[in-house]
Amino acid sequence: MAHKSIADIEKIWLNVDGLKKLSDRVIGIGPFGLGLDAALTWVPVAGTVYTVGVGVWLLIQAVRARADAGTLVRMAGYLGVDAVTGEVPVAGDLVDTFFPGHLLAAKALQKHIETTHWVEDSATAARASGAHERHVAAMRADRRLKRVIYLHD
C-alpha cells in the first residue's frame, strides 16, 4: 500500500509507540517494564496468540513504512525470540516476562522512520523537477537521516 502523506507515516509511528507501551511498558520498574505481553505469557494459548499477533502487526507496519531489509530482520529477530521463549514452560515464560521483544521491534521501526527524509512526491517527478538533488542534500545535511523515501512511488 503506497502512502500519500507524511501524516500516514506519523500515524504509524504513533500507533507503534502506543503498542510498545501497552505490550511491554504499562508498569515501569527502573530499566525494566511489564505490560500485556508479560501478563499474557502465563496464560496458555492467549499469550502465544497475543505475542505472535502483535509481532505480525508490527512487521506489517514496517512494510507499510517501507522499512529496509536490515530493520525488518532486526525486528523479526526480536519478535522471534519473544515468541519462542514463551513456548518453553515456566523458564521460558519467566524470560518472556522480562524480554521486551515488542518494545525492541517497535523502537527499531521508529528509528527507521526517524532516520528517513520523507517526500510527498514520486522519485520520477522529483528528478524531472530537479527537486531530487535538494532532497538528497537535505538528507546529507542532517546527520540523523540515512535515506530518502518518496511516498508516491
Tab-separated table of C-alpha atoms in Angstrom:
chain	number	residue	atom	x	y	z
A	1	MET	CA	0.000	0.000	0.000
A	2	ALA	CA	1.542	3.301	-1.065
A	3	HIS	CA	1.308	6.156	1.388
A	4	LYS	CA	0.273	9.535	0.159
A	5	SER	CA	1.411	11.722	3.015
A	6	ILE	CA	3.827	12.161	5.860
A	7	ALA	CA	0.761	12.097	8.136
A	8	ASP	CA	0.355	8.383	7.273
A	9	ILE	CA	3.919	7.716	8.432
A	10	GLU	CA	3.391	9.782	11.590
A	11	LYS	CA	0.271	7.732	12.342
A	12	ILE	CA	2.273	4.510	12.035
A	13	TRP	CA	4.893	5.934	14.435
A	14	LEU	CA	2.225	6.928	16.978
A	15	ASN	CA	0.363	3.606	16.747
A	16	VAL	CA	3.605	1.670	17.212
A	17	ASP	CA	4.518	3.910	20.163
A	18	GLY	CA	1.213	3.170	21.882
A	19	LEU	CA	1.550	-0.536	21.260
A	20	LYS	CA	5.082	-0.778	22.655
A	21	LYS	CA	3.904	0.848	25.894
A	22	LEU	CA	0.833	-1.390	26.180
A	23	SER	CA	2.768	-4.523	25.344
A	24	ASP	CA	5.981	-4.047	27.321
A	25	ARG	CA	5.855	-0.924	29.480
A	26	VAL	CA	2.499	-0.421	31.238
A	27	ILE	CA	4.369	-0.628	34.547
A	28	GLY	CA	7.917	0.715	34.636
A	29	ILE	CA	10.327	-0.715	37.189
A	30	GLY	CA	13.585	1.154	36.676
A	31	PRO	CA	15.031	-0.006	33.357
A	32	PHE	CA	12.505	-2.857	33.223
A	33	GLY	CA	8.883	-2.728	32.292
A	34	LEU	CA	5.928	-5.034	32.300
A	35	GLY	CA	2.920	-4.951	30.058
A	36	LEU	CA	0.232	-7.056	28.481
A	37	ASP	CA	2.793	-9.358	26.844
A	38	ALA	CA	4.300	-10.222	30.256
A	39	ALA	CA	0.884	-10.847	31.807
A	40	LEU	CA	-0.449	-12.967	28.958
A	41	THR	CA	2.670	-15.127	28.631
A	42	TRP	CA	1.428	-17.013	31.693
A	43	VAL	CA	-1.943	-17.771	30.060
A	44	PRO	CA	-1.721	-20.792	27.744
A	45	VAL	CA	-2.629	-20.056	24.123
A	46	ALA	CA	-3.647	-16.433	24.849
A	47	GLY	CA	-0.024	-15.417	25.404
A	48	THR	CA	1.118	-17.015	22.162
A	49	VAL	CA	-1.769	-15.529	20.188
A	50	TYR	CA	-1.070	-12.065	21.588
A	51	THR	CA	2.705	-12.240	21.102
A	52	VAL	CA	2.511	-13.548	17.539
A	53	GLY	CA	-0.424	-11.299	16.587
A	54	VAL	CA	1.304	-8.141	17.780
A	55	GLY	CA	4.538	-9.260	16.125
A	56	VAL	CA	2.827	-9.732	12.771
A	57	TRP	CA	1.094	-6.349	13.130
A	58	LEU	CA	4.441	-4.665	13.831
A	59	LEU	CA	6.009	-6.272	10.762
A	60	ILE	CA	3.060	-5.145	8.626
A	61	GLN	CA	3.564	-1.600	9.894
A	62	ALA	CA	7.248	-1.852	8.999
A	63	VAL	CA	6.381	-2.897	5.452
A	64	ARG	CA	3.875	-0.049	5.226
A	65	ALA	CA	6.638	2.348	6.362
A	66	ARG	CA	8.970	0.843	3.742
A	67	ALA	CA	11.485	-0.315	6.320
A	68	ASP	CA	14.735	-1.567	4.864
A	69	ALA	CA	15.757	-5.224	4.998
A	70	GLY	CA	18.079	-4.680	7.973
A	71	THR	CA	15.267	-3.189	10.044
A	72	LEU	CA	12.890	-5.996	9.093
A	73	VAL	CA	15.457	-8.664	10.006
A	74	ARG	CA	16.248	-6.974	13.338
A	75	MET	CA	12.526	-6.709	14.143
A	76	ALA	CA	11.903	-10.342	13.154
A	77	GLY	CA	14.782	-11.417	15.404
A	78	TYR	CA	13.380	-9.610	18.443
A	79	LEU	CA	9.886	-10.892	17.733
A	80	GLY	CA	11.123	-14.436	17.132
A	81	VAL	CA	12.936	-14.554	20.471
A	82	ASP	CA	9.829	-13.139	22.151
A	83	ALA	CA	7.580	-15.801	20.601
A	84	VAL	CA	9.920	-18.772	21.092
A	85	THR	CA	10.818	-18.101	24.722
A	86	GLY	CA	7.160	-18.003	25.714
A	87	GLU	CA	6.722	-21.557	24.434
A	88	VAL	CA	9.157	-23.058	26.972
A	89	PRO	CA	7.215	-23.943	30.127
A	90	VAL	CA	7.942	-21.834	33.231
A	91	ALA	CA	11.579	-20.863	32.493
A	92	GLY	CA	10.629	-19.582	29.035
A	93	ASP	CA	7.643	-17.730	30.462
A	94	LEU	CA	9.928	-16.103	33.017
A	95	VAL	CA	12.351	-14.972	30.294
A	96	ASP	CA	9.430	-13.790	28.130
A	97	THR	CA	8.077	-11.773	31.060
A	98	PHE	CA	11.211	-9.643	31.108
A	99	PHE	CA	12.270	-9.730	27.425
A	100	PRO	CA	10.692	-6.683	25.749
A	101	GLY	CA	10.545	-8.076	22.210
A	102	HIS	CA	7.666	-5.881	21.069
A	103	LEU	CA	9.329	-2.806	22.560
A	104	LEU	CA	12.651	-3.518	20.823
A	105	ALA	CA	10.979	-4.221	17.472
A	106	ALA	CA	8.869	-1.079	17.767
A	107	LYS	CA	11.937	1.020	18.579
A	108	ALA	CA	13.733	-0.392	15.524
A	109	LEU	CA	10.810	0.645	13.319
A	110	GLN	CA	10.593	4.077	14.924
A	111	LYS	CA	14.320	4.581	14.356
A	112	HIS	CA	13.825	3.742	10.664
A	113	ILE	CA	11.035	6.321	10.468
A	114	GLU	CA	13.080	8.969	12.305
A	115	THR	CA	16.148	8.465	10.091
A	116	THR	CA	14.255	8.839	6.823
A	117	HIS	CA	13.742	12.021	4.803
A	118	TRP	CA	10.120	11.561	3.697
A	119	VAL	CA	8.967	13.255	0.498
A	120	GLU	CA	5.354	13.599	-0.638
A	121	ASP	CA	6.190	13.091	-4.308
A	122	SER	CA	7.411	10.377	-6.649
A	123	ALA	CA	11.080	9.874	-7.421
A	124	THR	CA	10.364	10.330	-11.123
A	125	ALA	CA	8.636	13.683	-10.604
A	126	ALA	CA	11.331	14.874	-8.182
A	127	ARG	CA	14.089	14.017	-10.644
A	128	ALA	CA	12.219	15.696	-13.501
A	129	SER	CA	11.724	18.903	-11.485
A	130	GLY	CA	15.246	18.951	-10.070
A	131	ALA	CA	13.924	18.574	-6.506
A	132	HIS	CA	15.609	15.205	-6.007
A	133	GLU	CA	19.032	16.811	-5.572
A	134	ARG	CA	17.586	19.155	-2.915
A	135	HIS	CA	16.078	16.203	-1.043
A	136	VAL	CA	19.381	14.321	-1.119
A	137	ALA	CA	21.208	17.479	0.038
A	138	ALA	CA	18.717	17.937	2.901
A	139	MET	CA	19.218	14.320	3.934
A	140	ARG	CA	23.003	14.647	3.880
A	141	ALA	CA	22.865	17.923	5.826
A	142	ASP	CA	21.126	16.182	8.741
A	143	ARG	CA	23.431	13.544	10.227
A	144	ARG	CA	20.447	11.635	11.642
A	145	LEU	CA	18.983	10.943	8.204
A	146	LYS	CA	20.081	7.913	6.220
A	147	ARG	CA	17.678	7.641	3.278
A	148	VAL	CA	15.141	9.454	1.107
A	149	ILE	CA	11.796	7.754	0.546
A	150	TYR	CA	9.262	9.084	-1.926
A	151	LEU	CA	5.735	8.394	-0.711
A	152	HIS	CA	4.096	8.475	-4.143
A	153	ASP	CA	6.187	5.662	-5.632
